[in-house]
XYZ file of C-alpha atoms in Angstrom:
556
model
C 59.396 -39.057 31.539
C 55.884 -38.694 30.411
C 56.710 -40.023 27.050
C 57.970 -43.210 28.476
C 55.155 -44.138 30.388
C 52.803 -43.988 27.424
C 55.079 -46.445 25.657
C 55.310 -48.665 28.120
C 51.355 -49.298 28.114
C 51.093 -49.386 24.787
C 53.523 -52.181 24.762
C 51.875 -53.833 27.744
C 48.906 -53.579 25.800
C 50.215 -55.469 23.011
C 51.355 -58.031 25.108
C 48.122 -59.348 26.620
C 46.179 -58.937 23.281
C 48.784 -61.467 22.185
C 48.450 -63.475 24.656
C 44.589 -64.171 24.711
C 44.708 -64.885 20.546
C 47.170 -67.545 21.614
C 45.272 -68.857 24.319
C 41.869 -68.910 22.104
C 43.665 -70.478 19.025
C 45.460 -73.183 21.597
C 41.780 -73.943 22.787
C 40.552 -74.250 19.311
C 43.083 -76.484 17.425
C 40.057 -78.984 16.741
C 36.853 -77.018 16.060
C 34.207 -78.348 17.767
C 30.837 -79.046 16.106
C 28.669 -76.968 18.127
C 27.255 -74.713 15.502
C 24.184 -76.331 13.922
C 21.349 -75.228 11.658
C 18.827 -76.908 9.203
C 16.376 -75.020 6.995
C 14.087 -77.341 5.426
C 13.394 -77.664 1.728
C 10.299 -76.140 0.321
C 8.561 -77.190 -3.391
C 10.492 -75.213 -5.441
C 13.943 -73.799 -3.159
C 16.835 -75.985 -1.720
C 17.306 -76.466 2.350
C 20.273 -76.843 3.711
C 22.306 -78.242 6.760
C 24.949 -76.169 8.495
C 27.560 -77.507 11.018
C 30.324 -74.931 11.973
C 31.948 -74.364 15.297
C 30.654 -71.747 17.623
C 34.207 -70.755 19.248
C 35.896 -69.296 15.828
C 33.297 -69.527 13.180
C 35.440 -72.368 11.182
C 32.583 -74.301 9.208
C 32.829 -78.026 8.185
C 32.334 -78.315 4.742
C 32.615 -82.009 4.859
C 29.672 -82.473 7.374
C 27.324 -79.567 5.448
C 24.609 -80.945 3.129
C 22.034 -79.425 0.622
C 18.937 -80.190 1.124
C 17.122 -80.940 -2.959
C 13.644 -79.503 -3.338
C 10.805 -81.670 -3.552
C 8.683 -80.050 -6.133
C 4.877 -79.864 -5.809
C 2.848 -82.878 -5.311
C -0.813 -82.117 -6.117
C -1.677 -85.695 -6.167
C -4.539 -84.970 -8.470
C -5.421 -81.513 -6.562
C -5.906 -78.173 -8.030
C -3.644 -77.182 -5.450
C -0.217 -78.277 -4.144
C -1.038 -80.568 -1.126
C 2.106 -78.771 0.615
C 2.600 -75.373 0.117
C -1.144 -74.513 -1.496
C 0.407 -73.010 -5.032
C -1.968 -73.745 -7.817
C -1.405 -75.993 -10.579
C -0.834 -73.686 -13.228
C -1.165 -76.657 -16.201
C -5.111 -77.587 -14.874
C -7.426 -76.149 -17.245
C -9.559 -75.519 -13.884
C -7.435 -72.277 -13.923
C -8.079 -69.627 -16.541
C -5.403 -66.856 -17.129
C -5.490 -63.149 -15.952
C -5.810 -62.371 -19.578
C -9.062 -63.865 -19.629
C -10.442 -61.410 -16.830
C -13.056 -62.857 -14.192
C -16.125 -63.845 -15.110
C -18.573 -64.115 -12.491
C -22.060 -66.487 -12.419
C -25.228 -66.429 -10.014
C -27.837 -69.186 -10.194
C -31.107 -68.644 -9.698
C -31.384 -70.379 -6.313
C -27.848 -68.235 -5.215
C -24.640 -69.939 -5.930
C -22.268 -67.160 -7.015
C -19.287 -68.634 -9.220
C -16.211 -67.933 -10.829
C -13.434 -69.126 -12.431
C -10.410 -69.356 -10.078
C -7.327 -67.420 -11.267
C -3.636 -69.083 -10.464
C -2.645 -65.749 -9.274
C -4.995 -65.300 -6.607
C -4.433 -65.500 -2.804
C -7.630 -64.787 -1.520
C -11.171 -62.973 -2.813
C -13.236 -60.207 -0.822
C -16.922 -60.309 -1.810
C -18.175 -57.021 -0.426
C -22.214 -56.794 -0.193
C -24.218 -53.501 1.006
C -27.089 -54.962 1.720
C -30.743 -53.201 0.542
C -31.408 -50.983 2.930
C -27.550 -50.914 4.660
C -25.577 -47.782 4.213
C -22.178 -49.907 4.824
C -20.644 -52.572 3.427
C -19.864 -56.546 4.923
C -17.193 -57.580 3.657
C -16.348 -61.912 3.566
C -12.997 -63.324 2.857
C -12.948 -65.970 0.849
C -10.042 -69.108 0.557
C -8.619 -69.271 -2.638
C -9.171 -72.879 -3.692
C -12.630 -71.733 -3.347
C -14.700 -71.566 -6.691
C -18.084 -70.771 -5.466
C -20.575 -69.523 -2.850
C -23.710 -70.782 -1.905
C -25.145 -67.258 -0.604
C -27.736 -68.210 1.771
C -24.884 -69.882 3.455
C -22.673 -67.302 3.481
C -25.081 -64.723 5.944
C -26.246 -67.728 7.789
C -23.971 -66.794 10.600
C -23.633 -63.059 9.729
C -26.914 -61.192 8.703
C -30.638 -60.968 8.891
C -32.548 -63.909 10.226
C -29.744 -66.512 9.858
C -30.907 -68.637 7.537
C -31.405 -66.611 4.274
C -30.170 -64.008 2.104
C -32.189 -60.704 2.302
C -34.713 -60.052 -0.631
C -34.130 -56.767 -2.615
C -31.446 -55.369 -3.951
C -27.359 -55.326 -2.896
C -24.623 -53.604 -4.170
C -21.610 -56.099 -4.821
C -17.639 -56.097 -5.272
C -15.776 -58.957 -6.267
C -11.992 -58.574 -5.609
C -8.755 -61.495 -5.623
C -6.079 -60.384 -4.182
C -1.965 -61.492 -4.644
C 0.766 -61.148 -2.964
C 3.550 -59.408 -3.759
C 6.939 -60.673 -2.738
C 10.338 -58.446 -2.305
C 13.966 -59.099 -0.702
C 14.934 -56.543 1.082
C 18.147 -56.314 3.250
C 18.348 -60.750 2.923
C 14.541 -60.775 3.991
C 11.673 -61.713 2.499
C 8.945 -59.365 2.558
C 5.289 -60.545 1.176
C 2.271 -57.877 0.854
C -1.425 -58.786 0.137
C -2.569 -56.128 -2.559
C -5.799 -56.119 -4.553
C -5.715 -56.699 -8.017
C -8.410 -54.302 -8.805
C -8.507 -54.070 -12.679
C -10.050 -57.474 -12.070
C -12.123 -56.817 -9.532
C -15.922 -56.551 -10.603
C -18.666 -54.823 -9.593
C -22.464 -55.387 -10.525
C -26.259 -55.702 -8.316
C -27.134 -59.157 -6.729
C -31.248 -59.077 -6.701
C -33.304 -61.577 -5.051
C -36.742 -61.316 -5.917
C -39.493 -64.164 -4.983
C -36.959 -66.435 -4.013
C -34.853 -66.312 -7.361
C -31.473 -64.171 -7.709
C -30.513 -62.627 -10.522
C -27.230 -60.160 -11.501
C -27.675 -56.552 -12.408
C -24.566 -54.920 -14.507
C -24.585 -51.579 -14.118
C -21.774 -50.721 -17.053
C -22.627 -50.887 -21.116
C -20.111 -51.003 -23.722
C -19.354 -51.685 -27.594
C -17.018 -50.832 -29.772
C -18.019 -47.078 -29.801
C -18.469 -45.976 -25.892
C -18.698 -47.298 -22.374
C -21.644 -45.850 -20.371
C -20.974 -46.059 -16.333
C -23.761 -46.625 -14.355
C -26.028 -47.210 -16.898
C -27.643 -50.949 -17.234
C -25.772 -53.411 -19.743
C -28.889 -54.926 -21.254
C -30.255 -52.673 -24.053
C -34.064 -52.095 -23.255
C -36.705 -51.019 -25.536
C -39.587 -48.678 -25.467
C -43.255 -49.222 -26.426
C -42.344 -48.790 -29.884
C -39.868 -51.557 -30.021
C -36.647 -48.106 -29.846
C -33.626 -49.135 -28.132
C -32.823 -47.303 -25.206
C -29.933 -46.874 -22.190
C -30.992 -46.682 -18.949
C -29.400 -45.077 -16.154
C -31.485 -44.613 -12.905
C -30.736 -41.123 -10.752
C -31.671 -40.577 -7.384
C -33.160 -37.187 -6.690
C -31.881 -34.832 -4.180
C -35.559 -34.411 -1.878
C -37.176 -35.549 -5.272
C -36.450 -32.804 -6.662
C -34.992 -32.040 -10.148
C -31.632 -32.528 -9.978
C -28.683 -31.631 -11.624
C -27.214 -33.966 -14.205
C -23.989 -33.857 -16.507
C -24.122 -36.854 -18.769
C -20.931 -36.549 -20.019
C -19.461 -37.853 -16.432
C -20.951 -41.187 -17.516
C -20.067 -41.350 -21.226
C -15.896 -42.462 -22.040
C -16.163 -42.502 -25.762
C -13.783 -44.685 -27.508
C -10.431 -43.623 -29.354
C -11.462 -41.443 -32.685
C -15.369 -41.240 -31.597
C -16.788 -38.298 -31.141
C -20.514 -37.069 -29.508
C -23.280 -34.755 -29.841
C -26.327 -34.607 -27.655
C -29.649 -33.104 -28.773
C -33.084 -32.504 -26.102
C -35.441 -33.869 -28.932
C -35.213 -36.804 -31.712
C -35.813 -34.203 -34.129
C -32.561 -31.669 -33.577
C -30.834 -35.138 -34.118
C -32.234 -36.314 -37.115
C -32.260 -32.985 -38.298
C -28.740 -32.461 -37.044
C -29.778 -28.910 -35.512
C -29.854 -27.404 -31.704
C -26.694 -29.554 -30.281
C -26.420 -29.082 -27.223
C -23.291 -27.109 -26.010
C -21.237 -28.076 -22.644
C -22.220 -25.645 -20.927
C -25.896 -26.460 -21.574
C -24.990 -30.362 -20.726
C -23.744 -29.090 -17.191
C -26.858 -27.202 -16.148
C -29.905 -30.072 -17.568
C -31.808 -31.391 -14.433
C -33.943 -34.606 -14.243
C -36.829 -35.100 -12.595
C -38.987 -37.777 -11.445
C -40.069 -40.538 -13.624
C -38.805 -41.540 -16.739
C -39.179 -38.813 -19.416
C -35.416 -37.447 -19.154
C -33.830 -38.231 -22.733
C -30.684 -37.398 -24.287
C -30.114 -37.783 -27.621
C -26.757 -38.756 -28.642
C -25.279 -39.275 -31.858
C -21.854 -40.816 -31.836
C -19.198 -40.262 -34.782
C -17.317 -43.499 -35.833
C -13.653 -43.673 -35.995
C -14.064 -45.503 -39.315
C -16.746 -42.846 -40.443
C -20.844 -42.763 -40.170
C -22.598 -42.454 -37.066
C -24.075 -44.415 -34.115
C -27.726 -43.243 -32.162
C -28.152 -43.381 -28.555
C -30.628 -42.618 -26.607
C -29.959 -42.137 -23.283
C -32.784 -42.579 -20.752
C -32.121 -40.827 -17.000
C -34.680 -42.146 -14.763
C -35.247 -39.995 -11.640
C -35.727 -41.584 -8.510
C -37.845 -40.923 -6.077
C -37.440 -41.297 -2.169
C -40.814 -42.813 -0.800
C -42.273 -42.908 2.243
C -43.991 -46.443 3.275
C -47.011 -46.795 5.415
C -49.131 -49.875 6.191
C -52.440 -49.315 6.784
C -55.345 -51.475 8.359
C -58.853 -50.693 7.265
C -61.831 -51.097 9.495
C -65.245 -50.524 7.793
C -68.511 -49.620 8.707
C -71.955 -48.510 6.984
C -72.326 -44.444 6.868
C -75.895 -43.093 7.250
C -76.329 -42.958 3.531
C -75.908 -46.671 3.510
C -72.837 -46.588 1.731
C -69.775 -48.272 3.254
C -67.165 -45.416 5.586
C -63.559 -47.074 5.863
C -60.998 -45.619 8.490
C -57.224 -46.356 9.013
C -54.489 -47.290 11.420
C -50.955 -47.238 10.573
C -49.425 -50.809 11.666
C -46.172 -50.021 12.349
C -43.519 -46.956 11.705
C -43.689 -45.330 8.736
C -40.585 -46.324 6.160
C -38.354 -44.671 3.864
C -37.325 -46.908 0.643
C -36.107 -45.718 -3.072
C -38.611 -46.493 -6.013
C -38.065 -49.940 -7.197
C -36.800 -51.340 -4.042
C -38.319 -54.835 -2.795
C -39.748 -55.605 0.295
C -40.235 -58.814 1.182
C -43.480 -60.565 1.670
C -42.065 -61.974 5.021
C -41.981 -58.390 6.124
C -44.976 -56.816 3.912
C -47.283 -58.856 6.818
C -45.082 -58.545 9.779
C -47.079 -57.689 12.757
C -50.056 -58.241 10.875
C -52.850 -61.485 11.609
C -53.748 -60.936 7.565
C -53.065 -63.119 4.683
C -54.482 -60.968 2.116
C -53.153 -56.889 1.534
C -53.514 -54.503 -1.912
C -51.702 -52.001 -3.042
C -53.350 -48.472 -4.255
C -53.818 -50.033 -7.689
C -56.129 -52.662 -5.965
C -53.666 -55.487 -6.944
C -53.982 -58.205 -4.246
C -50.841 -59.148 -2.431
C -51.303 -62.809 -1.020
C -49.088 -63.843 2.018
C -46.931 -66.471 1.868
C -43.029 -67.150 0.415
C -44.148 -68.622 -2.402
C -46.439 -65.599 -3.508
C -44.211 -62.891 -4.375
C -42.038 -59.626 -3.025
C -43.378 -56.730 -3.411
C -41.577 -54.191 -6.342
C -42.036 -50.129 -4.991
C -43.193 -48.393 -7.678
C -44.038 -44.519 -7.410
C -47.428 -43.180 -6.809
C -49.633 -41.174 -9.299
C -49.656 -38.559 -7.383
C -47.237 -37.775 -3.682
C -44.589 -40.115 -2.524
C -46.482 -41.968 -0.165
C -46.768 -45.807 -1.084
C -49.735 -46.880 0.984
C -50.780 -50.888 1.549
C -54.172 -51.980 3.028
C -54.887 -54.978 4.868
C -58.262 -56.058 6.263
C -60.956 -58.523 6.293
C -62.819 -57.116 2.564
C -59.063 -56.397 0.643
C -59.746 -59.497 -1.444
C -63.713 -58.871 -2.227
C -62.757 -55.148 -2.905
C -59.958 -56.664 -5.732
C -62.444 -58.402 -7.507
C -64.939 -55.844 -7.241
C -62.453 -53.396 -8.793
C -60.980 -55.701 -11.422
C -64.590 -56.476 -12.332
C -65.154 -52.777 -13.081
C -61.831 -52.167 -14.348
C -63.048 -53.580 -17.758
C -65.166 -51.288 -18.743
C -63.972 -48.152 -17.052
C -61.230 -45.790 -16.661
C -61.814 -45.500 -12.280
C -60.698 -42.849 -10.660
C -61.286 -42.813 -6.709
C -61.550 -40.043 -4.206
C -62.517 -39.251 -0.566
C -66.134 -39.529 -1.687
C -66.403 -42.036 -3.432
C -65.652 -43.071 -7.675
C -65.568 -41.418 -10.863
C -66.238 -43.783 -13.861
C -65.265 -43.074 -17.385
C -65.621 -45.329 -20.610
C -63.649 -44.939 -23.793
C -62.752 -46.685 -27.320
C -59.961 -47.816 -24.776
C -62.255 -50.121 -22.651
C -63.484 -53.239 -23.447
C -66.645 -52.702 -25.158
C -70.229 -53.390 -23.040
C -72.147 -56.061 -25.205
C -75.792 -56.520 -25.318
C -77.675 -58.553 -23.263
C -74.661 -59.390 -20.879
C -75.793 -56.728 -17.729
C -72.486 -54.920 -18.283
C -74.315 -51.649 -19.960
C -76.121 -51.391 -16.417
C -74.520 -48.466 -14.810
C -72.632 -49.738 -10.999
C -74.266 -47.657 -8.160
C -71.449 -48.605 -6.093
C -67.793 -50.256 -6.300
C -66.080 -51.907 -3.108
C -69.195 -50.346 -1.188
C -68.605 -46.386 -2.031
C -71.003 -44.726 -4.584
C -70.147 -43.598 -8.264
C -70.007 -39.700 -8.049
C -70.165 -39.353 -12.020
C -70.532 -41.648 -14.894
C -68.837 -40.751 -18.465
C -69.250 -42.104 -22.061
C -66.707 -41.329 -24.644
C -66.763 -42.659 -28.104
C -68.119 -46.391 -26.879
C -70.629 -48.155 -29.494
C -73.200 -49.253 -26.291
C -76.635 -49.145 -27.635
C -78.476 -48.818 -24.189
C -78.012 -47.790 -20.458
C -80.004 -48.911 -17.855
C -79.906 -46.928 -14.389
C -80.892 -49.179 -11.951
C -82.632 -48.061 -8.800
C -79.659 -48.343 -6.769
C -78.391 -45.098 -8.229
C -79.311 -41.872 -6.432
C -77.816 -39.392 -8.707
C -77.094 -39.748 -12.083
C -74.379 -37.371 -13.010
C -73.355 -38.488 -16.510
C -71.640 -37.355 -19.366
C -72.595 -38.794 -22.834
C -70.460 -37.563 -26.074
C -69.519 -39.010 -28.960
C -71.824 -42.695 -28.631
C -73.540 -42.345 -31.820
C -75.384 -45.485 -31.531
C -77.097 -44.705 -27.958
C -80.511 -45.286 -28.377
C -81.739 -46.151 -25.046
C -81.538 -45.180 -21.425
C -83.783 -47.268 -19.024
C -84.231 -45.243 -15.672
C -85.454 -47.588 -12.393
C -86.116 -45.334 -9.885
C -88.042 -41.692 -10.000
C -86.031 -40.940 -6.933
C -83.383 -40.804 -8.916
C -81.917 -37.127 -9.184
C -81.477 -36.367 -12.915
C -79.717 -32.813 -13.556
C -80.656 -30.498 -16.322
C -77.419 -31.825 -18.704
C -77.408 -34.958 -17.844
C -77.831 -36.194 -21.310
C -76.750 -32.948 -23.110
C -74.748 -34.640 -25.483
C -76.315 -38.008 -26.202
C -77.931 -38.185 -29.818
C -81.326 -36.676 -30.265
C -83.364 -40.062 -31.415
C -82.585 -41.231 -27.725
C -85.436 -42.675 -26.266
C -85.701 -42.647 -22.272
C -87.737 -45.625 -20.967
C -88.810 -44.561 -17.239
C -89.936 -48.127 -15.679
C -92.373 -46.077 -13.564
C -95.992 -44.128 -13.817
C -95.765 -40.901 -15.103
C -98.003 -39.592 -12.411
C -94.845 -40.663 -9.774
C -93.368 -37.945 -8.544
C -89.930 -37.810 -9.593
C -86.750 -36.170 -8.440
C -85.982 -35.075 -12.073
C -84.457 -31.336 -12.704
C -87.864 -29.523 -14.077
C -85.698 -29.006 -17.672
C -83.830 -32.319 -17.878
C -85.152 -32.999 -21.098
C -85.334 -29.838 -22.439
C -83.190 -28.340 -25.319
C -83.423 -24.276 -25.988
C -84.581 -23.339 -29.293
C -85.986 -19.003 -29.414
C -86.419 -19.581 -25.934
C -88.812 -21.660 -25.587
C -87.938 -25.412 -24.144
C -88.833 -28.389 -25.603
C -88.673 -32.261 -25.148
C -85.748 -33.220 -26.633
C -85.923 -36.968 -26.510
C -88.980 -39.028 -26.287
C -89.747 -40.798 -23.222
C -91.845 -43.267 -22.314
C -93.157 -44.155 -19.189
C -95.015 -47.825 -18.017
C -98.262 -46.594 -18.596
C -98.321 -44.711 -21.627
């Protein structure tokens, strides 16, 4: 009984699915035209028109229709007015084979030569001073960049690119295109063994490019500049610049920076001598633990094997770095109760932090400041005003501080010093100057005043005067000059000193090494009282002191 009832659905199942295929095939027996679809042609794929009906699926060939392509129509563009490929045939375009090659103008346009490939280029710029990157897209019909432009709306005041220096990255991008499951999948990707990296530097209005990457047929040196430079001596050298860690020496493995090409081979010596000499290589484990430190006097001599045989030198200059700390000073000055002039300070602003050889701007050199004129520590004047110059960091003699005075005597006390400068090696202090004259200066002719000794420079007295090997026939000491510590040696052809004043302090040595026909012309009576050490022309001979050089006085 059971059995039979399970037949007898199964057949009444059969019966309606019957019936409703022969119900939808008796409402069907024309097809209707409901189904519809067009998908337009692009440039280089067919479109097509559909027409099927949307009760069984039954399509109408008859009424379907391919749709041609059109092809691109550039209509004397570089790119297809349509659907934006490029036109591969227009010598505009160079091939990927040719790399990208990058251009900056002096007054900022950065160019380049547009690659069919591309979709788009990111030009990524750390600005001098930024610790993170802005990054600009750029279309890819573009061929150029005007860059005060392109931060008019994004950085600094608005209007102009920032002076100093920026690290750069040039990348184009393409897009990769992939069918998966019918679809059409595209992906941006950068194409980054084109991509290029180098320094943008804008200094006194003009830009220039930095590479940071040398390379011939024997090596590649990362990091280091491209352009060979050259010593004093006219020596080629590579230059690779190392910031130190709290300027500090600090550790440096060359080899990280040297890919030597296939079949060369290296050795790297401390001194020019191991290399010519071939002796004292250094080992690896000696390359790992060199340090540099600050300045310019870290060398490593390389000498490179050729794959065809001889040898290539290298030297390989590591300049360290130094972090300094900027302050802006304003000087007031008064007269002390010697009569000389007493100069104090007041920081105008915060103090900064730059990296020797950064640039600051002249715009902000005299920010907050009512001054057109400012030196540096070297006395070099520093005019305000765009058209007169950025200012290049350099490290000091001695500290990290960089210091820059402004006031109301900055320009008086440059030509003072320049003046000076001459004749004499000057060396100031707290107290005042120390001069000293060498074969080095430019000699003091006869006649011209410039073999009277200064009694002051930019208002502050000389503390000591010394002579070294010049060819001046006579000093004069003018009255001016309240102590006369000088040092005479080696001026074989001194025949004359000319003293002013008796109040003049003269100490025992003060000419112990001048030549012994010296004659000492006092422009005073010799019953004046003078301020003269009791032996200050004296020389010891068994004891007993003598005059050593003759002197005359204006009465005798």
């Amino acid at each position: 009984m059971q059995h039979n009832k399970k037949l007898l659905a199964t057949l009444l199942l059969s019966v309606i699915s019957i019936a409703l295929c022969a119900v939808a095939f008796a409402g069907c027996h024309r097809h209707n035209k409901h189904g519809y679809e067009r998908v337009e042609a692009t440039c280089t794929e067919d479109g097509y028109v559909k027409i099927w009906c949307d009760e069984c699926d039954f399509v109408h060939e008859e009424d379907c229709e391919t749709l041609p392509a059109q092809g691109h129509r550039f209509y004397g563009e570089d790119y297809c007015t349509v659907c934006g490929e490029p036109d591969l045939s227009n010598p505009a375009f160079g091939s990927e084979e040719d790399g990208l090659k990058l251009k900056l103008s002096e007054d900022g346009v950065l160019s380049w030569n547009r690659l069919g490939s591309v979709s788009k280029y990111e030009l990524s710029i750390t600005y001098s001073g930024a610790t993170e990157a802005t990054v600009y897209t750029l279309d890819k019909r573009t061929a150029s960049v005007k860059l005060d432009d392109l931060v008019k709306e994004n950085f600094y005041d608005e209007t102009k690119f920032p002076a100093g220096k920026c690290s750069v990255k040039f990348t184009p991008y393409t897009v990769h295109k992939e069918n998966i499951g019918g679809e059409t999948i595209e992906q941006e990707y950068p194409v980054t063994e084109l991509a290029d990296e180098f320094k943008i530097v804008k200094l006194n209005s003009k830009f220039s490019v930095v590479r940071m990457t040398y390379s011939d047929d024997n090596l590649t040196l990362k990091g280091f500049y491209a352009d060979v430079k050259e010593d004093d001596g006219g020596n080629p050298y590579y230059l690779y610049e190392l910031l130190l860690k709290n300027n500090k020496p600090t550790q440096f493995y060359i080899k990280n920076c040297v890919q030597l090409k296939s079949g060369c081979a290296a050795q790297y010596y401390s001194t020019a001598q191991d290399r010519s000499s071939n002796t004292n290589a250094l080992s690896d484990m000696d390359l790992r633990f060199q340090y540099v430190s600050a300045g310019g006097n870290n060398v490593f001599y390389a000498r490179v094997t050729l794959a065809e045989g001889g040898y290539k030198d290298y030297d390989l200059r590591i300049y360290g770095l130094q972090t300094l700390k900027f302050q802006r000073l304003l000087v007031t000055s008064s007269t002390g109760a010697d009569g000389y002039r007493a100069d104090t300070y007041a920081q105008i602003g915060a103090e900064q932090s730059y990296t020797e050889g950064d640039i600051v701007p002249n715009e902000a050199l005299f920010a907050g400041t009512s001054c057109s004129d400012a030196r540096d520590g070297n006395y070099n004047l520093i005019e305000k005003g765009e058209d007169k110059g950025d200012l290049i960091l350099t490290a000091p003699a001695y500290g990290d501080t960089v210091k820059i005075y402004f006031g109301d005597k900055v320009r008086s006390d440059c030509q003072d010093y320049k003046m000076y400068y001459e004749y004499y090696n000057l060396t100031e202090t707290e107290y005042g100057w120390q001069l000293y004259a060498d074969e080095t200066k430019k000699e003091m002719p006869e006649g011209s005043g410039a073999n009277i000794l200064p009694y002051q420079i930019c208002g502050k007295k000389i503390l000591s005067y010394t002579f070294n090997n010049v060819n001046a026939t006579a000093l004069w000491v003018p009255q001016e000059v309240k102590q006369l510590n000088i040092t005479i040696t080696n001026c074989a052809k001194l025949t004359s000193v000319r003293i002013y004043s008796p109040q003049t302090y003269i100490g025992e040595a003060a000419f112990a090494g001048a030549p012994d026909n010296l004659v000492i012309e006092c422009k005073f009576s010799v019953t004046e009282s003078t301020n003269f050490d009791r032996n200050w022309n004296a020389k010891q001979k068994n004891n007993v002191y003598a005059g050593r050089f003759t002197v005359k006085y204006t009465d005798t």
